[in-house]
Coordinates of C-alpha atoms and ligand atoms in Angstrom, one line a residue:
M1 CA 19.3 30.2 -50.6
E2 CA 17.1 33.2 -50.5
S3 CA 19.8 35.2 -48.7
V4 CA 22.4 34.3 -51.4
V5 CA 20.0 35.1 -54.2
N6 CA 19.3 38.5 -52.6
L7 CA 22.9 39.2 -52.0
C8 CA 23.7 38.3 -55.7
K9 CA 21.1 40.8 -56.9
R10 CA 21.8 43.5 -54.4
R11 CA 25.5 43.5 -54.9
G12 CA 25.6 42.8 -58.6
F13 CA 26.8 39.2 -58.8
V14 CA 24.0 37.6 -60.7
F15 CA 20.5 38.8 -61.7
P16 CA 17.7 37.8 -64.0
S17 CA 18.4 38.7 -67.6
A18 CA 16.4 41.4 -69.4
E19 CA 14.8 42.4 -66.1
I20 CA 13.5 45.7 -67.5
Y21 CA 11.3 43.5 -69.8
G22 CA 10.2 41.2 -66.9
G23 CA 13.1 38.8 -67.3
F24 CA 13.6 36.1 -69.9
R25 CA 13.0 32.4 -69.3
S26 CA 15.4 31.6 -66.5
T27 CA 18.4 33.3 -68.1
Y28 CA 20.8 35.2 -65.9
D29 CA 23.4 37.9 -66.4
Y30 CA 26.6 38.1 -64.4
G31 CA 27.2 41.6 -63.2
P32 CA 30.5 43.4 -62.2
L33 CA 31.2 41.1 -59.2
G34 CA 29.7 38.0 -60.8
V35 CA 31.9 38.2 -63.9
L36 CA 35.0 38.5 -61.7
M37 CA 34.1 35.6 -59.5
L38 CA 33.1 33.4 -62.5
R39 CA 36.4 34.2 -64.1
N40 CA 38.2 33.2 -60.9
V41 CA 36.3 29.9 -60.7
K42 CA 37.3 29.1 -64.3
E43 CA 40.9 30.4 -63.8
A44 CA 41.3 28.1 -60.7
W45 CA 40.0 25.1 -62.7
W46 CA 42.3 26.0 -65.6
R47 CA 45.3 26.4 -63.3
A48 CA 44.7 23.0 -61.7
M49 CA 43.8 21.1 -64.8
V50 CA 46.1 22.7 -67.5
Q51 CA 48.7 25.1 -66.1
L52 CA 50.1 22.9 -63.3
R53 CA 50.2 19.8 -65.5
D54 CA 52.3 18.7 -68.4
D55 CA 49.8 16.1 -69.6
V56 CA 46.8 18.3 -70.4
V57 CA 46.4 20.9 -73.3
G58 CA 43.6 23.3 -73.8
L59 CA 41.0 23.9 -76.5
D60 CA 38.3 26.4 -77.4
A61 CA 36.0 24.8 -80.0
A62 CA 33.1 26.4 -81.8
I63 CA 29.7 26.6 -80.1
L64 CA 27.8 26.5 -83.3
S65 CA 28.2 22.9 -84.5
S66 CA 27.5 20.5 -87.2
P67 CA 24.6 18.1 -86.9
R68 CA 27.0 15.3 -87.9
I69 CA 28.8 15.7 -84.5
W70 CA 25.5 15.2 -82.6
E71 CA 24.3 12.4 -84.8
A72 CA 27.5 10.5 -84.2
S73 CA 27.7 11.2 -80.5
G74 CA 24.2 9.9 -80.0
H75 CA 22.8 13.2 -78.8
L76 CA 20.3 13.5 -81.7
A77 CA 18.7 10.2 -80.7
N78 CA 19.3 10.0 -77.0
F79 CA 19.7 13.5 -75.4
T80 CA 16.1 13.7 -74.5
D81 CA 13.9 14.1 -71.5
P82 CA 10.4 12.5 -71.2
L83 CA 7.9 15.4 -71.2
V84 CA 4.3 15.2 -69.9
D85 CA 1.5 17.9 -69.9
C86 CA -1.2 18.3 -67.4
R87 CA -4.5 18.4 -69.4
N88 CA -6.1 20.4 -66.7
C89 CA -3.7 23.2 -65.8
K90 CA -1.5 22.9 -68.9
E91 CA 1.7 22.8 -66.8
R92 CA 4.6 20.8 -68.3
F93 CA 6.8 18.4 -66.3
R94 CA 9.7 16.0 -66.7
E95 CA 8.1 12.7 -66.1
D96 CA 11.2 11.3 -64.4
Q97 CA 11.1 14.1 -61.9
L98 CA 7.5 13.5 -60.8
E99 CA 7.1 11.8 -57.4
D100 CA 3.6 10.5 -58.3
R101 CA 2.7 10.0 -62.0
S102 CA -1.0 10.1 -61.2
V103 CA -1.3 13.5 -59.5
C104 CA -0.4 16.9 -60.9
P105 CA 1.9 18.7 -58.4
S106 CA 0.6 22.1 -59.7
C107 CA -3.2 21.7 -59.7
G108 CA -3.7 18.5 -57.9
G109 CA -5.6 17.0 -60.9
K110 CA -5.8 13.2 -60.8
E111 CA -4.8 11.2 -63.9
T112 CA -4.5 14.4 -65.9
F113 CA -1.2 13.8 -67.6
T114 CA -0.7 13.2 -71.3
E115 CA 1.5 10.3 -72.5
A116 CA 5.2 11.1 -72.2
R117 CA 6.9 12.5 -75.3
Q118 CA 10.6 12.4 -75.8
F119 CA 11.9 16.0 -76.0
N120 CA 15.4 16.7 -77.4
L121 CA 17.3 19.2 -75.3
M122 CA 19.5 20.6 -78.0
F123 CA 18.9 24.1 -79.3
K124 CA 18.5 24.0 -83.1
T125 CA 19.2 26.9 -85.4
F126 CA 20.0 27.6 -89.1
V127 CA 23.2 28.7 -90.6
G128 CA 22.8 31.3 -93.4
P129 CA 19.6 32.8 -94.7
V130 CA 17.7 29.7 -95.6
E131 CA 15.9 27.9 -92.8
D132 CA 15.8 24.3 -94.2
E133 CA 17.0 21.0 -93.1
G134 CA 20.3 21.3 -95.1
N135 CA 21.3 24.4 -93.0
V136 CA 20.6 23.1 -89.5
A137 CA 23.2 23.7 -86.8
Y138 CA 23.1 23.0 -83.1
L139 CA 24.3 25.0 -80.1
R140 CA 26.6 22.6 -78.3
P141 CA 24.9 21.0 -75.3
E142 CA 28.3 20.0 -73.8
T143 CA 31.9 21.1 -74.5
A144 CA 33.1 17.5 -74.5
Q145 CA 32.4 16.6 -78.2
G146 CA 34.9 19.4 -79.3
M147 CA 37.7 17.3 -77.7
F148 CA 36.7 14.1 -79.5
V149 CA 36.3 15.6 -82.9
N150 CA 39.6 17.4 -82.6
F151 CA 41.4 14.4 -81.0
L152 CA 43.5 13.6 -84.1
Q153 CA 44.3 17.2 -84.8
I154 CA 45.6 17.7 -81.3
L155 CA 47.4 14.4 -81.2
N156 CA 49.3 15.3 -84.3
T157 CA 50.2 18.9 -83.3
S158 CA 50.8 18.8 -79.5
R159 CA 53.3 15.9 -79.3
K160 CA 51.3 14.4 -76.5
R161 CA 50.6 10.7 -76.1
P162 CA 48.2 8.8 -73.9
P163 CA 47.7 9.2 -71.0
F164 CA 47.0 12.9 -71.9
G165 CA 44.0 15.2 -71.7
I166 CA 42.3 18.0 -73.5
A167 CA 40.5 20.6 -71.4
Q168 CA 37.9 23.2 -72.4
M169 CA 35.7 25.7 -70.6
G170 CA 32.9 27.6 -72.1
K171 CA 29.2 28.0 -72.8
S172 CA 26.8 25.1 -73.4
F173 CA 23.1 25.3 -74.1
R174 CA 20.3 22.9 -73.2
N175 CA 16.6 23.5 -73.7
E176 CA 15.9 22.3 -70.1
I177 CA 12.2 21.7 -69.4
T178 CA 12.5 22.6 -65.8
P179 CA 15.3 25.2 -65.2
G180 CA 15.4 26.4 -61.7
N181 CA 17.0 26.8 -58.3
F182 CA 18.7 30.0 -59.4
V183 CA 21.7 29.1 -61.7
F184 CA 21.7 25.5 -60.7
R185 CA 19.9 24.5 -63.8
T186 CA 19.7 27.1 -66.7
R187 CA 19.4 26.8 -70.4
E188 CA 22.6 28.7 -71.0
F189 CA 25.4 27.8 -68.7
E190 CA 29.2 27.3 -68.6
Q191 CA 31.0 24.0 -68.3
M192 CA 34.6 23.1 -67.5
E193 CA 35.4 19.7 -69.0
L194 CA 38.5 17.5 -69.3
E195 CA 38.7 14.5 -71.7
F196 CA 41.6 12.4 -70.5
F197 CA 42.7 9.8 -73.1
V198 CA 44.4 6.6 -71.7
P199 CA 45.5 3.2 -72.9
P200 CA 42.4 0.9 -72.7
D201 CA 43.7 -1.2 -69.8
Q202 CA 44.2 1.9 -67.6
G203 CA 40.6 3.2 -67.6
Q204 CA 39.7 2.2 -64.1
K205 CA 43.0 3.4 -62.6
W206 CA 42.6 6.9 -64.1
F207 CA 38.9 7.0 -63.2
E208 CA 39.8 6.6 -59.6
Y209 CA 42.7 9.1 -59.9
W210 CA 40.3 11.8 -61.2
L211 CA 37.8 11.1 -58.5
D212 CA 40.4 12.0 -55.9
E213 CA 41.8 14.9 -57.8
R214 CA 38.5 16.6 -58.4
M215 CA 37.3 16.2 -54.8
R216 CA 40.6 17.7 -53.7
W217 CA 40.1 20.7 -56.0
Y218 CA 36.9 21.7 -54.2
T219 CA 38.3 21.3 -50.7
D220 CA 41.5 23.1 -51.6
L221 CA 39.4 26.1 -52.6
G222 CA 37.7 26.1 -49.2
M223 CA 34.5 24.0 -49.9
P224 CA 33.8 22.3 -46.5
A225 CA 34.3 18.5 -46.8
D226 CA 31.0 17.8 -45.0
K227 CA 29.2 19.6 -47.9
L228 CA 30.7 17.3 -50.5
R229 CA 30.3 13.6 -51.3
L230 CA 30.9 11.2 -54.1
R231 CA 28.0 9.2 -55.3
H232 CA 28.5 6.3 -57.7
H233 CA 25.8 5.8 -60.3
D234 CA 23.7 2.6 -60.3
P235 CA 24.1 0.7 -63.6
D236 CA 20.5 1.7 -64.7
E237 CA 21.4 5.4 -64.2
L238 CA 24.4 5.4 -66.5
S239 CA 24.4 7.7 -69.6
H240 CA 24.4 6.0 -73.0
Y241 CA 28.2 6.3 -73.2
S242 CA 29.4 5.4 -69.7
A243 CA 31.0 2.3 -68.2
G244 CA 31.0 4.0 -64.8
T245 CA 30.1 7.4 -63.4
A246 CA 30.4 9.1 -60.1
D247 CA 28.9 12.5 -59.2
V248 CA 30.6 15.0 -57.0
E249 CA 27.6 16.1 -55.0
F250 CA 27.1 19.3 -53.0
L251 CA 24.7 19.8 -50.1
Y252 CA 22.5 22.5 -51.6
P253 CA 19.8 24.1 -49.3
W254 CA 17.3 21.7 -50.9
G255 CA 19.5 18.6 -50.4
W256 CA 22.3 16.7 -52.1
G257 CA 22.6 17.3 -55.8
E258 CA 25.1 17.1 -58.6
L259 CA 28.0 19.5 -58.9
E260 CA 30.2 17.6 -61.3
G261 CA 30.0 14.2 -63.1
I262 CA 33.1 12.0 -63.6
A263 CA 32.6 9.3 -66.2
N264 CA 34.5 6.5 -67.7
R265 CA 33.4 7.0 -71.3
T266 CA 35.5 4.1 -72.6
D267 CA 36.2 4.3 -76.4
F268 CA 32.5 5.1 -77.2
D269 CA 33.0 8.6 -78.5
L270 CA 36.2 8.1 -80.5
K271 CA 34.8 4.9 -82.1
A272 CA 31.4 6.6 -82.9
H273 CA 33.2 9.6 -84.6
A274 CA 35.6 7.3 -86.4
A275 CA 32.7 5.3 -87.8
A276 CA 30.7 8.4 -88.8
S277 CA 33.6 10.4 -90.3
G278 CA 35.7 7.6 -91.8
E279 CA 38.8 8.9 -90.0
K280 CA 41.0 6.6 -87.9
L281 CA 40.8 8.1 -84.4
E282 CA 43.5 5.9 -82.9
Y283 CA 46.9 6.2 -81.3
F284 CA 49.9 4.4 -82.8
D285 CA 52.7 3.7 -80.4
Q286 CA 55.8 3.7 -82.5
A287 CA 58.0 2.2 -79.7
S288 CA 55.8 -0.9 -79.2
G289 CA 54.1 -1.0 -82.6
E290 CA 50.8 -1.1 -80.8
R291 CA 47.7 0.6 -82.3
Y292 CA 44.6 1.3 -80.1
V293 CA 41.6 3.5 -79.6
P294 CA 42.2 5.3 -76.2
H295 CA 39.6 5.1 -73.4
V296 CA 38.4 8.4 -72.0
I297 CA 37.9 9.6 -68.4
E298 CA 35.9 12.7 -68.2
P299 CA 35.6 15.0 -65.2
A300 CA 32.8 17.4 -66.3
A301 CA 32.0 20.3 -64.1
G302 CA 29.6 23.3 -64.4
A303 CA 31.3 26.7 -63.9
T304 CA 28.1 28.6 -63.2
R305 CA 26.8 25.9 -60.9
T306 CA 30.2 25.6 -59.1
M307 CA 30.2 29.4 -58.6
M308 CA 26.8 29.1 -56.9
A309 CA 28.0 26.3 -54.7
F310 CA 31.0 28.3 -53.6
L311 CA 28.7 31.3 -52.8
L312 CA 26.4 29.1 -50.8
S313 CA 29.1 27.5 -48.8
A314 CA 30.9 30.9 -48.2
Y315 CA 27.8 32.8 -47.0
T316 CA 27.9 33.5 -43.3
E317 CA 26.2 35.8 -40.9
D318 CA 28.1 36.6 -37.7
E319 CA 28.6 39.4 -35.2
V320 CA 31.5 41.9 -34.9
G321 CA 31.5 44.2 -31.9
G322 CA 27.9 43.4 -31.2
E323 CA 26.9 44.3 -34.7
A324 CA 25.5 41.8 -37.2
R325 CA 27.5 41.3 -40.4
T326 CA 27.2 39.3 -43.5
V327 CA 30.5 37.8 -44.7
L328 CA 31.4 35.8 -47.7
R329 CA 34.2 33.6 -46.6
L330 CA 35.4 33.0 -50.1
H331 CA 38.9 31.5 -50.8
P332 CA 41.0 34.5 -51.9
A333 CA 41.5 32.9 -55.3
L334 CA 37.7 33.1 -55.9
A335 CA 36.9 36.5 -54.3
P336 CA 35.9 39.1 -56.9
Y337 CA 38.2 41.7 -55.4
K338 CA 41.3 40.6 -53.5
V339 CA 42.0 44.0 -52.0
A340 CA 40.0 47.2 -51.2
V341 CA 41.7 50.5 -50.8
L342 CA 39.8 52.7 -48.4
P343 CA 40.8 56.2 -47.5
L344 CA 39.6 57.0 -44.0
S345 CA 37.9 60.2 -45.1
K346 CA 36.9 61.7 -48.4
K347 CA 39.0 64.8 -47.7
D348 CA 41.2 65.9 -50.6
T349 CA 44.3 65.7 -48.4
L350 CA 44.0 61.8 -48.4
T351 CA 43.0 61.3 -52.0
P352 CA 46.5 61.6 -53.7
V353 CA 48.1 59.1 -51.4
A354 CA 45.1 56.7 -51.5
R355 CA 45.2 56.9 -55.3
E356 CA 49.0 56.2 -55.2
V357 CA 48.3 53.1 -53.1
L358 CA 45.6 52.0 -55.5
S359 CA 47.9 52.2 -58.5
L360 CA 50.6 50.4 -56.7
V361 CA 48.3 47.4 -56.0
Q362 CA 46.2 47.4 -59.2
P363 CA 48.7 45.8 -61.5
H364 CA 48.8 42.7 -59.2
W365 CA 45.2 42.1 -58.2
M366 CA 41.6 43.2 -58.8
V367 CA 41.1 46.1 -56.4
D368 CA 38.1 48.0 -55.3
Y369 CA 38.4 51.7 -54.3
D370 CA 35.7 53.1 -52.0
E371 CA 35.8 56.5 -50.2
T372 CA 32.1 57.0 -49.3
Q373 CA 30.4 56.5 -45.9
S374 CA 31.9 55.5 -42.6
I375 CA 34.9 53.2 -42.5
G376 CA 32.8 50.6 -40.5
R377 CA 30.2 50.5 -43.2
R378 CA 32.8 50.2 -45.9
Y379 CA 34.4 47.2 -44.1
R380 CA 30.9 45.6 -43.9
R381 CA 30.4 46.2 -47.6
Q382 CA 33.7 44.5 -48.4
D383 CA 33.0 41.6 -46.0
E384 CA 29.7 41.1 -47.8
I385 CA 31.3 40.6 -51.2
G386 CA 34.2 38.5 -49.8
T387 CA 37.1 40.9 -50.2
P388 CA 39.9 39.2 -48.1
L389 CA 42.0 42.3 -47.4
C390 CA 41.2 46.0 -46.9
V391 CA 43.9 48.6 -46.9
T392 CA 43.1 51.7 -45.0
V393 CA 44.8 55.0 -45.7
D394 CA 44.5 57.5 -42.8
F395 CA 45.8 60.9 -41.7
E396 CA 48.9 59.3 -40.1
T397 CA 49.8 57.9 -43.5
L398 CA 50.6 61.4 -44.6
E399 CA 53.3 61.5 -41.8
D400 CA 54.6 57.9 -41.7
R401 CA 53.8 56.6 -45.2
A402 CA 52.3 53.5 -43.7
V403 CA 48.8 51.9 -44.1
T404 CA 46.7 49.4 -42.3
I405 CA 45.9 46.0 -43.6
R406 CA 42.7 44.5 -42.2
D407 CA 41.9 40.8 -42.6
R408 CA 38.2 39.8 -43.4
D409 CA 38.3 36.6 -41.4
T410 CA 40.5 37.3 -38.3
L411 CA 39.7 41.0 -38.3
E412 CA 43.4 41.5 -37.4
Q413 CA 44.8 44.8 -38.4
V414 CA 48.5 45.4 -39.0
R415 CA 50.3 48.6 -40.0
V416 CA 52.8 48.3 -42.9
P417 CA 55.0 50.8 -44.9
I418 CA 53.6 51.6 -48.3
D419 CA 57.0 50.6 -49.7
T420 CA 56.5 46.9 -48.6
L421 CA 52.7 46.8 -49.1
V422 CA 52.7 44.7 -52.2
A423 CA 55.0 42.1 -50.6
E424 CA 52.8 42.1 -47.4
L425 CA 49.7 41.6 -49.5
R426 CA 51.3 38.9 -51.5
S427 CA 52.3 36.9 -48.4
R428 CA 48.6 36.9 -47.4
L429 CA 47.2 36.1 -50.9
P430 CA 47.8 32.7 -52.5
I431 CA 48.3 33.7 -56.1
Ligands
LIG1 N1 30.1 15.9 -71.1 C1 29.3 15.3 -70.0 C2 28.3 16.3 -69.5 O1 28.0 17.3 -70.1 P1 26.6 16.6 -67.5 O2 26.6 15.9 -66.2 O3 25.4 16.6 -68.4 O4 27.8 15.9 -68.3 C3 28.3 18.3 -66.5 O5 27.1 18.0 -67.3 C4 28.1 19.4 -65.6 O6 27.6 20.6 -66.2 C5 27.0 19.1 -64.5 O7 27.6 18.4 -63.4 C6 26.6 20.5 -64.1 O8 27.6 21.1 -63.2 C7 26.7 21.3 -65.4 N2 25.4 21.4 -66.0 C8 24.8 20.5 -66.8 N3 23.6 21.0 -67.1 C9 23.4 22.2 -66.6 C10 22.4 23.2 -66.6 N4 21.3 23.0 -67.3 N5 22.6 24.3 -65.9 C11 23.8 24.5 -65.2 N6 24.8 23.6 -65.2 C12 24.6 22.5 -65.8

């Protein structure tokens, strides 16, 4: 964990926000490499969940949202954690996360906890200049409700019928009491959620379908199968809306933990919003004359948490030619840069052809260009940030108009003509 956190900071993936002011309350910023990788994680999710299907459409709903949504969804009443304070050291804890309710893990005080208070996790703010109850808004704590409140609008405009889904990725906010473990739990994070609407009698079938699909998504992107497992929730663990939930769990350095939750939300949300809004949130099947409230299967993943899990599982230290190297064995679809163009020397004679190669490749993939330090050190730098392919331009290039492609994982090097370089790279990169 420490090595990955250090790498993230040292190489500009993810670092504490507002660091020049001492950081700000477990918030993080995604730097030049982090923003690329996070986009790639989301793009891979969107591709699998929307682009390659004809039964899912997308949505980007507002983050600033009406209290009526959260009243109807049950979040105002139920989206709470039990909070206790230690009277001795003043530390604050989530009661459900304490191993022993009678001893403070921070100061060792015995029986020093206050009674638990229910603490709502939603961030509350005010819209407009007047800060009164009539102007309250909430930052969404999940993207999911956007799909429920827009169900009718999308049903009427997209010409989809159940089974069909609405997918959304974006920021969510929760005033977590105990953020931590780097970006595993933060107060501002990104989610990738699908609400899949099905005829009521098909809930269980589609729940099982999405369990398989989602597990496959992670392994297809190179997550080792032995670091993943499905854990079905016990009935007393289920959220207020769920008739069945299973977590995709990842083996973090501190043990198994949630990566994604897949829930059978039944018709809870559509019925709740129908009752609160007075709108009929139903599907009418003209062919059969049947009218019903669809049930919903929800695979809900965290983009920022998933990016961290991919970094953790890709991080490797090995040896090349007797020298230690750090390598991120990221799937090429997730790597920040797919290609690095490296002129062998900084000499002016090589620059024009190296720049020509760069502009040939740039329209197709994110490319890094690096001409400083020895070629060995530059390979190490690219290995450390997970770049799958390096293209080296050397003095022979000036004679034969060929360059060398070096593979991060096999270390194999092949010489190819500049004219066929893009095709050669394409055959080695999945998309
Ligand atoms: N709509 C259902 C829902 O939001 P959730 O299990 O609370 O379910 C889904 O959240 C996913 O979002 C989690 O599996 C996790 O990956 C991510 N997530 C939730 N809270 C998070 C937080 N505080 N920080 C980072 N990721 C979080």
